[in-house]
Coordinates of N, CA and C and ligand atoms in Angstrom, one line a residue:
M24 N -2.3 -0.4 8.2 CA -3.4 0.5 8.1 C -4.6 -0.2 7.5
K25 N -5.6 -0.4 8.2 CA -6.8 -1.0 7.6 C -7.7 0.1 7.0
N26 N -8.5 -0.3 6.1 CA -9.4 0.6 5.3 C -8.7 1.7 4.5
P27 N -7.5 1.5 3.9 CA -6.9 2.6 3.2 C -7.7 2.9 2.0
D28 N -8.5 2.0 1.5 CA -9.4 2.3 0.3 C -10.5 3.3 0.6
K29 N -10.6 3.7 1.9 CA -11.6 4.7 2.3 C -10.9 6.1 2.2
L30 N -9.7 6.2 1.9 CA -9.0 7.5 1.8 C -8.8 8.0 0.4
I31 N -8.9 9.3 0.3 CA -8.7 9.9 -1.0 C -7.5 10.8 -0.9
A32 N -6.4 10.5 -1.7 CA -5.2 11.2 -1.7 C -5.4 12.6 -2.3
I33 N -4.7 13.6 -1.8 CA -4.7 14.9 -2.4 C -3.3 15.3 -2.9
N34 N -3.1 15.1 -4.2 CA -1.8 15.4 -4.8 C -1.9 16.6 -5.7
S35 N -3.1 17.1 -6.0 CA -3.2 18.3 -6.8 C -4.5 19.0 -6.4
V36 N -4.7 20.2 -6.8 CA -6.0 20.9 -6.5 C -7.2 20.2 -7.0
H37 N -7.0 19.4 -8.1 CA -8.1 18.7 -8.7 C -8.6 17.5 -7.8
D38 N -7.7 17.1 -6.9 CA -8.2 16.0 -6.0 C -9.0 16.5 -4.9
I39 N -9.1 17.8 -4.7 CA -9.9 18.4 -3.6 C -11.4 18.3 -4.1
L40 N -12.2 17.6 -3.3 CA -13.6 17.4 -3.6 C -14.3 18.8 -3.9
P41 N -15.1 18.8 -5.0 CA -15.6 20.1 -5.4 C -16.3 20.9 -4.3
V42 N -17.0 20.2 -3.4 CA -17.7 20.9 -2.4 C -16.8 21.7 -1.4
Y43 N -15.5 21.3 -1.4 CA -14.6 21.9 -0.4 C -13.7 22.9 -1.2
R44 N -13.7 23.0 -2.5 CA -12.9 23.9 -3.2 C -13.3 25.3 -2.9
Q45 N -12.4 26.3 -2.8 CA -12.7 27.7 -2.5 C -13.3 27.8 -1.1
T46 N -13.0 26.8 -0.2 CA -13.4 27.0 1.2 C -12.1 26.8 2.0
P47 N -12.2 27.2 3.3 CA -11.1 27.0 4.2 C -10.6 25.6 4.3
V48 N -11.5 24.6 4.1 CA -11.0 23.2 4.1 C -10.1 22.9 3.0
G49 N -10.5 23.4 1.8 CA -9.7 23.3 0.6 C -8.3 24.0 0.8
L50 N -8.4 25.2 1.4 CA -7.1 25.9 1.6 C -6.2 25.1 2.5
L51 N -6.7 24.6 3.6 CA -5.9 23.8 4.5 C -5.2 22.7 3.7
L52 N -5.9 22.0 2.9 CA -5.3 20.9 2.1 C -4.3 21.4 1.2
E53 N -4.5 22.6 0.6 CA -3.5 23.2 -0.3 C -2.2 23.6 0.5
Y54 N -2.4 24.2 1.6 CA -1.3 24.6 2.5 C -0.5 23.3 2.9
H55 N -1.2 22.4 3.4 CA -0.5 21.2 4.0 C 0.1 20.3 3.0
N56 N -0.7 19.9 2.0 CA -0.3 18.9 1.1 C 0.4 19.4 -0.1
L57 N 0.0 20.6 -0.6 CA 0.5 21.1 -1.9 C 1.4 22.3 -1.8
N58 N 1.8 22.7 -0.6 CA 2.8 23.8 -0.5 C 2.3 25.1 -1.1
R59 N 1.0 25.3 -1.0 CA 0.5 26.7 -1.4 C 1.2 27.7 -0.5
P60 N 1.7 28.8 -1.2 CA 2.3 29.9 -0.4 C 1.3 30.5 0.6
Y61 N 1.8 30.8 1.8 CA 0.9 31.3 2.9 C 0.4 32.7 2.6
E62 N -0.9 32.9 2.7 CA -1.5 34.2 2.7 C -1.5 34.7 4.2
S63 N -1.9 36.0 4.4 CA -2.0 36.4 5.8 C -3.4 36.5 6.2
F64 N -3.7 36.2 7.4 CA -5.1 36.2 7.9 C -5.1 37.0 9.2
D65 N -6.2 37.8 9.3 CA -6.3 38.6 10.6 C -7.3 37.9 11.5
K66 N -8.0 36.9 11.0 CA -8.9 36.2 11.8 C -9.0 34.7 11.4
A67 N -9.4 33.8 12.3 CA -9.5 32.4 11.9 C -10.6 32.1 10.9
E68 N -10.3 31.3 10.0 CA -11.2 30.9 8.9 C -11.8 29.5 9.2
L69 N -11.1 28.7 10.0 CA -11.4 27.3 10.1 C -11.2 26.9 11.6
L70 N -12.0 25.9 12.0 CA -11.8 25.2 13.2 C -11.3 23.8 12.9
I71 N -10.2 23.4 13.4 CA -9.6 22.1 13.2 C -9.8 21.3 14.5
G72 N -10.4 20.1 14.4 CA -10.4 19.1 15.5 C -9.4 18.0 15.2
M73 N -8.4 17.8 16.0 CA -7.5 16.7 15.7 C -7.0 16.1 17.0
C74 N -6.4 14.9 16.9 CA -5.9 14.2 18.0 C -4.7 14.9 18.7
M75 N -4.6 14.6 20.0 CA -3.5 15.2 20.8 C -2.1 14.5 20.4
D76 N -2.2 13.5 19.6 CA -1.0 12.7 19.3 C 0.2 13.6 18.9
N77 N 1.4 13.3 19.3 CA 2.6 14.1 19.1 C 3.1 14.0 17.7
R78 N 2.7 13.0 16.9 CA 3.3 12.8 15.6 C 2.8 13.7 14.5
K79 N 1.9 14.6 14.8 CA 1.3 15.3 13.7 C 1.6 16.8 13.9
H80 N 1.9 17.4 12.7 CA 2.1 18.8 12.7 C 1.5 19.4 11.4
L81 N 0.7 20.4 11.4 CA 0.0 20.9 10.2 C 0.8 22.1 9.7
H82 N 0.9 22.1 8.4 CA 1.5 23.3 7.7 C 0.4 24.2 7.3
M83 N 0.4 25.4 7.9 CA -0.6 26.4 7.6 C -0.2 27.7 8.2
P84 N -0.8 28.8 7.6 CA -0.3 30.1 8.1 C -0.8 30.4 9.5
D85 N -0.1 31.4 10.2 CA -0.5 31.9 11.4 C -1.9 32.5 11.3
N86 N -2.7 32.3 12.4 CA -4.0 32.9 12.5 C -5.1 32.3 11.6
F87 N -4.7 31.2 10.9 CA -5.7 30.7 9.9 C -6.7 29.8 10.6
A88 N -6.4 29.2 11.7 CA -7.3 28.2 12.3 C -7.3 28.1 13.8
F89 N -8.5 27.9 14.4 CA -8.6 27.4 15.8 C -8.2 25.9 15.7
I90 N -7.6 25.4 16.8 CA -7.4 24.0 16.8 C -7.8 23.5 18.2
I91 N -8.6 22.5 18.2 CA -8.9 21.7 19.4 C -8.3 20.4 19.3
R92 N -7.4 20.1 20.2 CA -6.8 18.7 20.2 C -7.3 17.9 21.3
S93 N -7.7 16.7 21.0 CA -8.2 15.8 22.0 C -8.0 14.4 21.5
G94 N -8.0 13.4 22.4 CA -7.7 12.0 22.0 C -8.7 11.6 20.9
G95 N -8.1 11.1 19.8 CA -8.9 10.6 18.7 C -9.7 11.7 17.9
A96 N -9.4 13.0 18.1 CA -10.2 14.0 17.5 C -11.7 14.0 18.0
N97 N -11.8 13.5 19.2 CA -13.2 13.3 19.7 C -13.6 14.7 20.3
L98 N -14.7 15.3 19.7 CA -15.1 16.6 20.1 C -16.3 16.5 21.0
R99 N -16.7 15.3 21.4 CA -17.9 15.1 22.2 C -17.8 15.9 23.5
Y100 N -16.6 16.0 24.1 CA -16.5 16.7 25.4 C -15.8 18.0 25.2
S101 N -15.9 18.5 24.0 CA -15.3 19.9 23.7 C -16.3 20.8 23.1
E102 N -17.6 20.5 23.3 CA -18.6 21.2 22.5 C -18.7 22.7 22.8
F103 N -18.4 23.1 24.0 CA -18.5 24.5 24.3 C -17.4 25.2 23.5
K104 N -16.2 24.6 23.3 CA -15.2 25.2 22.6 C -15.5 25.3 21.1
V105 N -16.2 24.2 20.6 CA -16.6 24.3 19.2 C -17.6 25.4 19.0
S106 N -18.6 25.5 19.9 CA -19.6 26.6 19.9 C -18.9 28.0 20.0
F107 N -17.9 28.1 20.8 CA -17.2 29.3 20.9 C -16.5 29.7 19.6
A108 N -15.9 28.8 18.9 CA -15.2 29.1 17.7 C -16.2 29.5 16.6
I109 N -17.4 29.0 16.7 CA -18.4 29.4 15.7 C -19.1 30.7 16.1
G110 N -19.6 30.7 17.3 CA -20.4 31.9 17.8 C -19.5 33.1 17.9
V111 N -18.4 33.0 18.5 CA -17.6 34.2 18.8 C -16.5 34.3 17.7
G112 N -15.9 33.2 17.4 CA -14.7 33.2 16.4 C -15.2 33.3 15.0
Q113 N -16.5 33.1 14.7 CA -17.1 33.3 13.4 C -16.6 32.3 12.3
V114 N -16.1 31.1 12.7 CA -15.8 30.2 11.7 C -17.0 29.5 11.2
R115 N -17.0 29.1 9.9 CA -18.1 28.4 9.3 C -17.7 27.0 8.8
H116 N -16.5 26.6 9.0 CA -16.0 25.4 8.5 C -15.2 24.6 9.6
I117 N -15.4 23.3 9.6 CA -14.6 22.5 10.5 C -13.9 21.4 9.8
A118 N -12.7 21.2 10.0 CA -11.9 20.0 9.5 C -11.7 19.1 10.7
L119 N -12.2 17.9 10.6 CA -12.1 16.9 11.6 C -11.1 15.9 11.2
I120 N -9.9 15.8 11.9 CA -8.8 15.0 11.3 C -8.4 13.9 12.2
G121 N -8.7 12.7 11.8 CA -8.3 11.5 12.5 C -6.9 11.1 12.0
H122 N -6.3 10.0 12.6 CA -5.0 9.6 12.1 C -4.9 8.1 12.4
N123 N -4.0 7.4 11.6 CA -3.8 6.0 11.8 C -2.9 5.8 13.1
N124 N -2.9 4.5 13.6 CA -2.2 4.1 14.8 C -2.6 5.0 16.0
C125 N -3.9 5.3 16.1 CA -4.3 6.2 17.2 C -4.4 5.5 18.5
G126 N -3.8 6.1 19.6 CA -3.8 5.5 20.9 C -5.2 5.4 21.5
M127 N -6.2 6.0 20.9 CA -7.6 5.9 21.5 C -8.3 4.7 20.9
V128 N -7.7 3.9 20.1 CA -8.2 2.7 19.6 C -7.8 1.6 20.5
N129 N -8.7 0.7 21.0 CA -8.4 -0.4 21.8 C -7.6 0.0 23.1
L130 N -8.3 1.0 23.8 CA -7.7 1.5 25.1 C -7.5 0.4 26.1
I131 N -8.3 -0.6 26.1 CA -8.2 -1.7 27.1 C -6.8 -2.3 27.1
S132 N -6.2 -2.4 25.9 CA -4.9 -3.0 25.8 C -3.8 -2.1 26.5
R133 N -4.2 -0.9 26.8 CA -3.2 0.0 27.5 C -3.5 0.1 29.0
Q134 N -4.5 -0.7 29.4 CA -5.0 -0.5 30.8 C -3.9 -0.6 31.9
K135 N -3.1 -1.7 31.7 CA -2.1 -2.0 32.7 C -1.0 -0.8 32.7
E136 N -0.6 -0.5 31.5 CA 0.4 0.6 31.3 C -0.1 1.9 31.9
F137 N -1.3 2.2 31.6 CA -2.0 3.4 32.0 C -2.0 3.5 33.6
I138 N -2.4 2.5 34.2 CA -2.5 2.5 35.6 C -1.1 2.5 36.3
E139 N -0.2 1.7 35.8 CA 1.1 1.6 36.4 C 1.8 3.0 36.2
G140 N 1.6 3.6 35.0 CA 2.2 4.9 34.8 C 1.7 6.0 35.7
L141 N 0.4 5.9 36.0 CA -0.1 6.9 36.9 C 0.4 6.7 38.4
V142 N 0.5 5.4 38.7 CA 1.0 5.1 40.1 C 2.5 5.5 40.2
S143 N 3.3 5.1 39.2 CA 4.7 5.4 39.4 C 5.1 6.8 39.0
S144 N 4.5 7.4 38.0 CA 4.9 8.7 37.6 C 4.2 9.9 38.3
A145 N 2.9 9.7 38.5 CA 2.1 10.8 39.1 C 1.9 10.7 40.6
G146 N 2.2 9.6 41.2 CA 2.0 9.4 42.6 C 0.6 9.1 43.0
W147 N -0.2 8.5 42.0 CA -1.6 8.1 42.4 C -1.6 6.8 43.1
E148 N -2.7 6.6 44.0 CA -3.0 5.3 44.6 C -3.5 4.4 43.5
R149 N -3.1 3.1 43.6 CA -3.5 2.2 42.5 C -5.1 2.1 42.4
D150 N -5.8 2.1 43.5 CA -7.3 2.0 43.4 C -7.9 3.2 42.6
R151 N -7.3 4.4 42.9 CA -7.8 5.6 42.2 C -7.5 5.5 40.7
A152 N -6.3 5.0 40.4 CA -5.9 4.9 39.0 C -6.8 3.9 38.2
E153 N -7.1 2.8 38.9 CA -7.9 1.8 38.3 C -9.4 2.3 38.0
E154 N -9.9 3.0 39.0 CA -11.2 3.6 38.9 C -11.3 4.6 37.8
H155 N -10.2 5.4 37.8 CA -10.1 6.5 36.7 C -10.1 5.9 35.3
F156 N -9.4 4.9 35.1 CA -9.3 4.2 33.8 C -10.7 3.6 33.5
E157 N -11.3 2.9 34.5 CA -12.5 2.2 34.2 C -13.7 3.2 33.9
H158 N -13.6 4.3 34.6 CA -14.6 5.3 34.4 C -14.5 6.0 33.0
F159 N -13.3 6.4 32.6 CA -13.1 7.2 31.5 C -12.8 6.5 30.2
A160 N -12.2 5.3 30.3 CA -11.8 4.6 29.0 C -13.0 4.4 28.1
P161 N -14.2 4.0 28.6 CA -15.3 3.8 27.6 C -15.7 5.1 27.0
M162 N -15.5 6.3 27.6 CA -15.9 7.5 27.0 C -14.9 8.0 25.9
F163 N -13.7 7.6 26.1 CA -12.7 8.0 25.1 C -12.3 7.0 24.1
E164 N -12.7 5.8 24.2 CA -12.4 4.7 23.2 C -13.1 5.1 21.9
I165 N -12.4 5.1 20.8 CA -13.0 5.4 19.5 C -13.3 4.2 18.6
G166 N -12.8 3.1 18.9 CA -13.1 1.9 18.2 C -12.3 1.8 16.9
S167 N -12.6 2.6 15.9 CA -11.8 2.6 14.6 C -11.6 4.1 14.2
E168 N -10.4 4.4 13.8 CA -10.1 5.8 13.5 C -11.0 6.4 12.4
I169 N -11.1 5.6 11.3 CA -11.9 6.2 10.2 C -13.4 6.2 10.5
D170 N -13.9 5.1 11.1 CA -15.4 5.1 11.3 C -15.7 6.1 12.4
F171 N -14.8 6.3 13.3 CA -15.1 7.3 14.4 C -15.2 8.7 13.8
I172 N -14.3 9.1 12.9 CA -14.4 10.4 12.3 C -15.6 10.6 11.5
L173 N -16.0 9.5 10.8 CA -17.3 9.6 10.0 C -18.5 9.8 10.9
S174 N -18.5 9.1 12.0 CA -19.7 9.2 12.9 C -19.7 10.6 13.6
E175 N -18.5 11.0 14.0 CA -18.3 12.3 14.6 C -18.7 13.4 13.6
T176 N -18.4 13.3 12.4 CA -18.8 14.2 11.3 C -20.3 14.3 11.2
K177 N -20.9 13.2 11.2 CA -22.4 13.1 11.2 C -23.0 13.8 12.4
R178 N -22.5 13.5 13.5 CA -23.0 14.1 14.8 C -22.9 15.6 14.7
L179 N -21.7 16.1 14.3 CA -21.5 17.5 14.3 C -22.4 18.2 13.3
R180 N -22.6 17.6 12.1 CA -23.5 18.2 11.1 C -24.9 18.3 11.6
L181 N -25.4 17.4 12.4 CA -26.7 17.5 13.0 C -26.7 18.6 14.1
R182 N -25.7 18.7 14.8 CA -25.6 19.7 15.9 C -25.4 21.1 15.4
Y183 N -24.7 21.3 14.3 CA -24.4 22.6 13.7 C -24.7 22.6 12.2
P184 N -26.0 22.6 11.9 CA -26.4 22.3 10.5 C -25.9 23.3 9.5
K185 N -25.6 24.5 9.8 CA -25.2 25.5 8.8 C -23.6 25.5 8.6
I186 N -23.0 24.7 9.4 CA -21.5 24.6 9.3 C -21.0 23.5 8.4
Q187 N -20.0 23.8 7.6 CA -19.5 22.7 6.7 C -18.4 21.9 7.5
I188 N -18.6 20.6 7.5 CA -17.7 19.8 8.3 C -17.1 18.7 7.4
A189 N -15.8 18.6 7.4 CA -15.1 17.7 6.5 C -14.3 16.6 7.3
P190 N -14.6 15.4 6.9 CA -13.9 14.3 7.5 C -12.5 14.0 6.9
L191 N -11.4 14.3 7.6 CA -10.1 14.2 7.0 C -9.3 13.1 7.8
F192 N -8.2 12.8 7.2 CA -7.3 11.8 7.9 C -5.9 12.1 7.7
Y193 N -5.1 11.9 8.7 CA -3.6 12.2 8.6 C -2.9 10.9 8.7
L194 N -2.2 10.6 7.7 CA -1.4 9.3 7.7 C 0.0 9.7 8.4
V195 N 0.3 9.0 9.5 CA 1.6 9.4 10.1 C 2.8 8.8 9.3
D196 N 2.5 8.0 8.4 CA 3.6 7.4 7.5 C 4.1 8.4 6.6
D197 N 3.3 9.3 6.0 CA 3.7 10.3 5.0 C 3.4 11.7 5.4
N198 N 2.8 11.9 6.6 CA 2.5 13.2 7.1 C 1.6 14.0 6.2
K199 N 0.8 13.3 5.4 CA -0.1 14.0 4.4 C -1.6 13.9 4.9
L200 N -2.4 14.8 4.5 CA -3.8 14.8 4.8 C -4.6 14.1 3.6
Y201 N -5.6 13.4 4.0 CA -6.5 12.7 3.0 C -7.9 13.0 3.3
F202 N -8.8 12.9 2.3 CA -10.2 12.9 2.6 C -10.6 11.5 3.0
I203 N -11.6 11.4 3.9 CA -12.2 10.1 4.1 C -13.4 10.0 3.3
K204 N -13.5 8.9 2.5 CA -14.7 8.8 1.6 C -16.0 8.6 2.4
E205 N -17.0 9.4 2.0 CA -18.3 9.2 2.6 C -19.2 8.5 1.7
S206 N -19.8 7.4 2.2 CA -20.7 6.6 1.2 C -22.1 7.2 1.2
Ligands
ZN309 ZN1 -4.6 9.7 18.1

């Protein structure tokens, strides 16, 4: 794991950054990391953007959050859904959660596997599969898990200025959530 010094562990409520205490982001961290007993919710309080990766499972109560899952927690192509959660779902807080060993880093290294898998498993023509990869890989490549979440956080703060957006990280080694330090 590169850049672990950019992560802030949350082992007690005191580790939750003050700006997120008493907010749905702080609650998520308490539920997931600190085994806070579940309250009941009749509407969503939070929007979570997280990767589609299968290794992650969040501990939180029913009805607490909308979740948009996409490769690398990239919400650039999910903006209508973000707007829906805010405009209709009335959430005012977003937790953007990256994770280590993300498949959306260095996609080019998966090119051969990607194309061959589509040909053999999905019945695609090789040319179509190659074109598909070449067209979309640059859009979905995130470069670095931590830096991507920080830049996506900045982008979303500009786009939705009254919404609180927290850059978080999920370590697949311990299944805990961390803050990503913002400089
Ligand atoms: Zn991922």
